Amino acid sequence: MPLIQRPFGEEQPYWPLGPFKIRLPFVHYKWETPEMIQGLIMFVVGLAMIPLLQKYLGMPYEAALAFTFVAGLGYCLPALMGVPLVPGWITPAIPVVLLYLKGFEPGPEAIKALFALQLEVTIIFFILGITRWGSKLVEVIPNSLKAGIIIGAGIAAMMGELKVGGRVDATPISLIVGSIISAYILFSLSFKNIMEESSLAKRIATFGMVPGMIIAMIIGWTSGEYAVPEIEWGITQPDFALMFQYLTFTVGFPGWDVFLLAIPTAIIAYVIAFGDIIVGFTLVKRVDHLRKDESIEESVDRVHLVTALRNGMHAFLAPWPGLAGPLWTAAHATVAERYAMGRKAMDSIYSGGGTFWITGLVALFILPLVTLFKPVLPIALSLTLILTAYICIMVGMEQLKNPTERGVAGIVAVTLAMPDPKSTVYAVVIGLVLYFLIERPKLMGRHRPEDEIIFADGEEETKKEKETA
């Protein structure tokens, strides 16, 4: 039990620090065993960035492994500083970032380019967080545009796995079986009914996507889709001295031309990350009403500031092709589902996310685990993307209130999912144009909620007209 107990119905205890709320394990929140077990397995998703670091930045494995340690420290910051979301990468933006990096020679040039990009992402998040414009964006951006971005990001993540030559095409048995099992445990209505009658099913559910991932890995090894691991014993030894040879302090800082080239990709990454923030808090709201014992503060501005801090840390100490995103959708959904089971299942939303990533950081130094999962890193990444796609589409559809919004959101989603580096920019522009042309009852002038179009008995009419009638 934590040293400081939470009174019923109040916010989880914390130490105030400016805009942040510091929470430490064992002091402010309980250590959660199921999240610890998940962290010992799910940390492999972070390792899946190593092949990209080797390919696009031209660094050796040992230096890339040191980069993952910096990332691990960043993953621990949100729960520590008062953010109730389980963090990860800006995952749907990875294809766009890789297209940007292809324009630079692997090595110093690519490192400078990624530094420029990540520093610009840092600045965007910091400005929107410190000015509180980030929280205002949630209210100002049209509902159809927000939902379309979320759905489109989900479609893009899914299509990246299903395309010819993608991971599902290359290793179909392990990934399809693992995806089905993970989705069934996390989202199935029939499994929820089984949980009410079976303690074993309830125990399995506490581990989220881990059972599906383990089964997928076993199938991958036995079917020959993935190589059998060569397990080594001892402690992982990331080469931090070698890591500094791949930082801007050593290779030099980029010129202004590189910063200008990075601006479109940075904007695209933020737009996608903004959709992640909406998804994250939507998942929190879905379970918050079930837990009267804890009041969860939803500070969009604090999310921006913590994400800015993580991206700044990466820019200078470990440029990261995945960038630092506010949400790991699949892991956050797993934590949220167990949180909904009650205080006995999970003391606080912060105890789940905090335990998960602290364990993940420690696991990076456990050599037998690192070498065990090394051959099957693509499975962890693929299952994350597939489950992220499902959750994004589900949450995005929930945001839409009428057929007009659904139509605009659908166009935005399809545009965003196009295999074009500028598709996100096109999606935002198209979404705004369609919003003003189609959704607003008055093309010009102040928008009034009472004039919004609603649908009754298959006919279009405004609220004002309905009340007059």
XYZ file of C-alpha atoms in Angstrom:
469
model
C 0.000 0.000 0.000
C 1.202 3.573 -0.678
C 2.324 5.770 2.219
C -0.263 8.432 1.340
C -3.809 7.094 1.005
C -6.454 8.572 -1.295
C -9.755 9.546 0.391
C -12.807 8.220 -1.451
C -13.834 10.344 -4.421
C -10.780 12.617 -4.373
C -7.822 13.035 -6.697
C -4.805 10.760 -6.256
C -2.325 12.368 -3.762
C 0.608 14.295 -5.253
C 3.352 16.837 -4.605
C 2.723 20.072 -6.563
C 5.558 21.291 -8.795
C 4.532 24.239 -10.983
C 2.174 22.922 -13.689
C 3.015 19.311 -12.750
C 1.777 16.917 -10.063
C 4.529 14.591 -8.858
C 3.520 11.031 -7.949
C 5.995 8.348 -6.847
C 5.417 4.580 -6.595
C 4.910 3.285 -3.037
C 4.563 6.903 -1.821
C 1.592 8.180 -3.828
C 0.361 5.039 -5.563
C 0.388 1.277 -5.208
C 2.693 -1.041 -7.169
C 0.474 -3.084 -9.531
C 1.572 -6.701 -10.133
C -0.344 -7.299 -13.429
C 1.158 -4.121 -14.975
C 4.596 -5.215 -13.761
C 4.205 -8.537 -15.604
C 2.968 -6.727 -18.712
C 5.927 -4.353 -18.550
C 8.374 -7.285 -18.497
C 6.962 -8.384 -21.863
C 5.610 -5.262 -23.525
C 8.932 -3.393 -23.219
C 9.953 -5.237 -26.376
C 7.861 -2.789 -28.410
C 10.375 -0.075 -27.493
C 13.187 -2.324 -28.712
C 11.425 -2.575 -32.081
C 12.743 0.923 -32.861
C 16.332 -0.406 -32.932
C 16.203 -1.691 -36.556
C 14.975 1.734 -37.696
C 17.784 3.475 -35.825
C 20.308 1.158 -37.475
C 18.850 1.586 -40.954
C 18.022 5.286 -41.081
C 20.593 6.786 -38.703
C 23.377 4.323 -39.502
C 24.204 3.458 -35.894
C 25.327 0.114 -34.408
C 23.087 -2.042 -32.213
C 24.861 -1.130 -28.942
C 24.367 2.615 -29.489
C 20.736 2.082 -30.544
C 20.163 0.088 -27.355
C 21.428 3.065 -25.347
C 18.908 5.241 -27.203
C 16.113 2.930 -25.973
C 17.218 3.600 -22.390
C 16.695 7.346 -22.926
C 13.286 6.530 -24.389
C 12.536 4.376 -21.326
C 13.224 7.303 -19.014
C 10.844 9.418 -21.090
C 8.068 6.816 -20.865
C 8.144 7.135 -17.039
C 7.620 10.921 -17.021
C 3.830 11.216 -17.668
C 2.725 9.129 -14.647
C 5.436 10.823 -12.564
C 4.316 14.343 -13.551
C 0.529 13.990 -13.442
C -0.647 12.691 -16.828
C -3.163 9.784 -16.690
C -2.224 8.444 -20.153
C 0.168 5.574 -20.928
C 2.714 7.190 -23.301
C 4.408 5.791 -26.382
C 5.374 6.968 -29.856
C 3.447 9.051 -32.387
C 2.989 5.691 -34.065
C 0.858 6.560 -37.139
C 3.387 9.305 -37.994
C 6.284 6.840 -38.335
C 5.771 6.231 -42.101
C 5.793 10.014 -42.695
C 8.950 10.459 -40.586
C 10.717 7.654 -42.474
C 9.814 9.236 -45.826
C 11.377 12.461 -44.537
C 14.548 10.658 -43.393
C 14.951 8.914 -46.764
C 15.988 12.261 -48.173
C 19.162 12.210 -46.068
C 22.229 9.975 -46.055
C 22.258 7.567 -43.051
C 24.711 8.875 -40.489
C 25.437 12.505 -39.528
C 23.082 14.023 -42.124
C 20.110 11.901 -41.040
C 20.877 12.543 -37.362
C 20.859 16.309 -37.973
C 17.578 16.020 -39.908
C 15.893 14.013 -37.141
C 17.202 16.450 -34.514
C 15.643 19.351 -36.431
C 12.318 17.530 -36.725
C 12.160 16.499 -33.070
C 13.158 19.958 -31.855
C 10.326 21.501 -33.906
C 7.855 18.985 -32.463
C 9.142 19.995 -29.004
C 8.538 23.681 -29.747
C 4.993 23.054 -31.042
C 3.995 21.100 -27.943
C 5.687 23.568 -25.592
C 4.078 26.682 -27.076
C 0.598 25.110 -27.158
C 1.051 23.853 -23.596
C 2.477 27.007 -21.983
C -0.077 29.285 -23.668
C -2.954 26.826 -22.936
C -3.872 26.913 -26.626
C -3.670 23.124 -26.622
C -6.795 22.764 -24.467
C -8.549 25.410 -26.551
C -7.859 23.413 -29.724
C -9.893 20.517 -28.293
C -12.920 22.829 -28.141
C -12.317 24.798 -31.344
C -11.537 22.034 -33.850
C -14.728 20.677 -35.472
C -15.912 17.325 -34.173
C -15.889 15.785 -37.648
C -12.251 16.812 -38.211
C -11.108 15.404 -34.864
C -12.932 12.117 -35.451
C -11.713 11.913 -39.053
C -8.082 12.309 -37.968
C -8.488 9.570 -35.348
C -10.198 7.160 -37.771
C -7.732 7.955 -40.553
C -4.756 7.304 -38.286
C -6.279 3.922 -37.423
C -6.826 3.035 -41.082
C -3.265 4.101 -41.968
C -1.822 1.947 -39.172
C -3.858 -1.058 -40.320
C -3.081 -0.668 -44.019
C 0.618 -0.471 -43.243
C 0.400 -3.964 -41.782
C -1.911 -5.450 -44.438
C -0.192 -4.136 -47.568
C 1.693 -6.481 -49.902
C 5.101 -7.015 -48.360
C 3.858 -5.890 -44.935
C 4.364 -7.912 -41.777
C 0.973 -9.641 -41.962
C 1.777 -10.695 -45.528
C 5.217 -11.985 -44.504
C 4.213 -13.748 -41.262
C 0.442 -14.264 -41.438
C -0.075 -17.177 -39.032
C 1.492 -15.681 -35.907
C 0.162 -12.164 -36.419
C -3.409 -13.085 -37.357
C -3.782 -15.538 -34.460
C -2.158 -13.103 -32.022
C -4.378 -10.238 -33.197
C -7.572 -12.279 -32.872
C -6.716 -13.465 -29.360
C -5.664 -9.986 -28.193
C -8.796 -8.348 -29.622
C -11.036 -11.030 -28.121
C -9.584 -10.589 -24.635
C -9.620 -6.788 -24.777
C -12.870 -5.977 -26.556
C -15.173 -9.009 -26.894
C -18.617 -8.773 -25.285
C -18.802 -12.547 -24.995
C -15.458 -12.652 -23.137
C -16.776 -10.011 -20.718
C -19.723 -12.339 -19.997
C -17.334 -15.245 -19.427
C -15.350 -13.064 -16.997
C -18.428 -12.660 -14.809
C -18.582 -16.424 -14.309
C -14.914 -17.443 -14.478
C -12.119 -16.260 -12.179
C -9.584 -17.654 -14.668
C -10.960 -15.475 -17.476
C -10.873 -12.440 -15.186
C -7.246 -13.181 -14.355
C -6.362 -13.536 -18.040
C -8.065 -10.211 -18.769
C -5.802 -8.401 -16.293
C -2.857 -8.992 -18.638
C -4.460 -7.275 -21.637
C -2.692 -7.988 -24.923
C 0.130 -9.993 -23.306
C -1.543 -13.445 -23.745
C -2.103 -12.777 -27.454
C 1.467 -11.555 -27.867
C 2.955 -14.605 -26.129
C 0.867 -17.019 -28.215
C 1.828 -15.138 -31.403
C 5.508 -15.432 -30.478
C 5.245 -19.151 -29.724
C 3.469 -19.742 -33.051
C 6.092 -17.619 -34.813
C 8.916 -19.755 -33.403
C 7.229 -23.125 -33.970
C 6.007 -22.312 -37.497
C 9.388 -21.025 -38.587
C 8.092 -17.516 -39.307
C 10.632 -16.193 -36.798
C 14.038 -17.486 -35.729
C 14.426 -19.318 -32.415
C 16.202 -17.011 -29.926
C 19.718 -17.529 -28.624
C 19.297 -16.592 -24.973
C 22.217 -14.896 -23.221
C 22.571 -14.392 -19.459
C 23.668 -11.348 -17.551
C 22.918 -7.625 -17.645
C 22.388 -5.632 -20.820
C 25.240 -3.210 -21.453
C 24.110 -0.280 -23.641
C 27.119 1.607 -24.970
C 26.489 5.168 -23.768
C 29.963 6.327 -24.808
C 29.323 5.138 -28.362
C 25.843 6.695 -28.238
C 27.351 10.190 -27.935
C 29.039 9.704 -31.301
C 25.544 9.807 -32.847
C 24.294 13.011 -31.230
C 24.283 16.554 -32.606
C 26.899 17.587 -30.014
C 29.321 15.365 -31.957
C 28.056 15.385 -35.567
C 27.108 19.067 -35.556
C 23.839 20.997 -35.700
C 21.700 21.259 -38.835
C 21.469 24.359 -40.996
C 18.357 26.500 -41.374
C 17.514 24.751 -44.640
C 17.068 21.454 -42.775
C 14.812 23.114 -40.196
C 12.665 24.477 -43.037
C 12.428 21.030 -44.652
C 11.301 19.525 -41.345
C 8.386 21.918 -40.725
C 5.665 20.052 -42.730
C 6.559 16.710 -41.109
C 6.544 18.315 -37.642
C 3.066 19.759 -38.228
C 1.786 16.403 -39.490
C 3.229 14.660 -36.421
C 1.501 17.128 -34.094
C -1.874 16.749 -35.815
C -1.677 12.969 -35.391
C -0.493 13.309 -31.774
C -3.392 15.664 -31.102
C -5.708 12.880 -32.251
C -3.931 10.540 -29.806
C -4.647 12.945 -26.943
C -8.338 12.906 -27.836
C -8.340 9.100 -28.011
C -6.526 8.842 -24.670
C -8.923 11.056 -22.742
C -11.912 9.456 -24.465
C -10.762 6.069 -23.154
C -10.378 7.611 -19.679
C -13.908 9.041 -19.827
C -15.270 5.630 -20.880
C -14.150 4.131 -17.542
C -14.034 7.162 -15.227
C -17.773 7.086 -14.507
C -17.394 3.504 -13.245
C -14.895 4.574 -10.569
C -16.492 6.952 -8.071
C -13.544 6.452 -5.710
C -11.074 8.530 -7.781
C -11.353 11.911 -9.478
C -9.147 12.050 -12.589
C -7.952 15.454 -13.758
C -7.863 15.734 -17.550
C -5.306 18.450 -18.267
C -4.595 18.695 -21.992
C -2.056 21.460 -21.327
C -0.036 19.264 -18.960
C 0.016 16.518 -21.600
C 1.479 19.055 -24.044
C 4.187 20.162 -21.604
C 5.255 16.635 -20.648
C 5.287 15.556 -24.306
C 7.393 18.634 -25.121
C 9.840 17.670 -22.366
C 10.139 14.120 -23.698
C 10.689 15.235 -27.295
C 13.293 17.786 -26.181
C 15.125 15.090 -24.236
C 15.082 12.863 -27.327
C 16.235 15.629 -29.679
C 19.426 16.245 -27.699
C 20.109 12.791 -26.211
C 18.488 10.219 -28.525
C 16.829 11.340 -31.799
C 13.903 8.936 -32.206
C 12.127 8.038 -35.494
C 8.952 7.215 -33.562
C 9.039 10.644 -31.847
C 7.655 10.946 -28.303
C 3.881 10.635 -28.363
C 1.287 11.230 -25.629
C -0.315 7.801 -25.984
C 0.432 4.129 -26.537
C -3.131 3.306 -27.514
C -3.065 -0.476 -27.023
C -1.304 -0.326 -23.643
C -3.505 2.535 -22.412
C -6.634 0.620 -23.426
C -5.373 -2.395 -21.459
C -4.763 -0.275 -18.350
C -8.143 1.467 -18.732
C -10.017 -1.839 -19.050
C -8.465 -3.198 -15.843
C -8.992 0.130 -14.070
C -12.710 -0.208 -14.852
C -12.812 -3.437 -12.786
C -12.616 -1.458 -9.550
C -10.152 -0.298 -6.899
C -9.269 -3.852 -5.859
C -8.143 -4.525 -9.421
C -6.177 -1.241 -9.794
C -5.769 1.355 -7.064
C -5.366 4.354 -9.388
C -5.076 5.121 -13.099
C -1.586 6.462 -12.260
C -0.519 3.272 -10.482
C -1.250 1.243 -13.628
C 0.672 3.441 -16.069
C 3.482 4.195 -13.607
C 4.135 0.552 -12.713
C 3.998 -0.487 -16.365
C 6.759 1.805 -17.618
C 9.036 1.706 -14.571
C 9.093 -2.073 -15.027
C 9.705 -1.612 -18.751
C 12.741 0.572 -17.988
C 14.202 -2.041 -15.616
C 13.521 -4.825 -18.149
C 15.863 -3.153 -20.652
C 18.784 -4.298 -18.482
C 17.646 -7.927 -18.151
C 19.720 -9.572 -20.885
C 17.818 -12.914 -20.987
C 14.576 -11.037 -21.730
C 16.180 -8.789 -24.348
C 17.757 -11.733 -26.198
C 14.606 -13.877 -25.840
C 12.414 -11.326 -27.595
C 15.002 -9.993 -30.057
C 13.944 -12.254 -33.012
C 10.228 -11.471 -32.554
C 10.352 -7.681 -32.163
C 8.177 -7.219 -35.294
C 5.324 -9.137 -33.603
C 5.181 -6.669 -30.721
C 5.151 -3.710 -33.097
C 2.541 -5.228 -35.421
C 0.111 -6.196 -32.657
C 0.416 -2.677 -31.251
C -0.407 -1.139 -34.637
C -3.330 -3.498 -35.315
C -4.936 -2.924 -31.902
C -4.268 0.792 -32.234
C -6.170 0.741 -35.533
C -9.207 -0.934 -33.936
C -9.270 1.460 -30.974
C -8.827 4.571 -33.144
C -11.701 3.563 -35.437
C -13.930 2.638 -32.480
C -13.284 5.867 -30.567
C -13.493 8.027 -33.684
C -16.898 6.615 -34.617
C -18.162 7.271 -31.082
C -17.356 10.980 -31.474
C -19.727 11.440 -34.435
C -23.252 12.621 -33.671
C -25.088 12.687 -37.017
C -24.815 11.569 -40.663
C -23.364 14.918 -41.775
C -20.465 14.635 -39.338
C -19.956 10.984 -40.299
C -19.736 11.900 -43.985
C -17.155 14.658 -43.442
C -15.149 12.489 -41.039
C -15.130 9.643 -43.561
C -13.631 11.846 -46.279
C -11.029 13.181 -43.835
C -10.134 9.629 -42.724
C -9.717 8.302 -46.271
C -7.584 11.302 -47.257
C -5.382 10.948 -44.179
C -4.800 7.243 -44.859
C -3.462 7.887 -48.381
C 0.184 6.783 -48.868
C 1.412 10.336 -49.383
C 3.672 12.336 -47.022
C 1.354 15.344 -47.359
C -1.891 13.404 -46.851
C -2.359 14.745 -43.313
C -2.121 18.337 -44.516
C -4.623 17.582 -47.295
C -6.948 15.887 -44.774
C -6.956 18.910 -42.443
C -7.601 21.366 -45.282
C -10.373 19.206 -46.790
C -11.931 18.685 -43.360
C -12.091 22.420 -42.649
C -13.492 23.226 -46.086
C -16.194 20.543 -45.801
C -17.042 21.685 -42.283
C -17.760 25.243 -43.428
C -19.516 24.202 -46.655
C -21.588 21.263 -45.394
C -21.955 21.249 -41.608
C -22.590 24.872 -40.734
C -26.201 26.057 -41.202
C -24.791 29.568 -41.819
C -21.750 29.801 -44.084
C -20.801 33.220 -42.671
C -21.362 34.729 -39.251
C -21.197 33.350 -35.736
C -21.939 29.672 -35.339
C -24.745 29.018 -32.856
C -25.343 25.568 -31.309
C -29.119 26.045 -31.593
C -28.767 26.177 -35.372
C -26.960 22.826 -35.667
C -28.553 20.332 -38.038
C -30.187 17.349 -36.368
C -31.939 14.376 -37.868
C -35.399 13.239 -36.893
C -37.527 10.693 -38.749
C -35.119 10.816 -41.687
C -35.591 14.563 -42.328
C -33.130 17.443 -41.934
C -34.183 20.355 -39.807
C -32.545 22.779 -37.409
C -33.145 22.729 -33.679
C -34.597 26.208 -33.956
C -37.096 25.130 -36.650
C -38.045 22.050 -34.632
C -38.741 24.112 -31.523
C -40.812 26.596 -33.570
C -42.825 23.753 -35.076
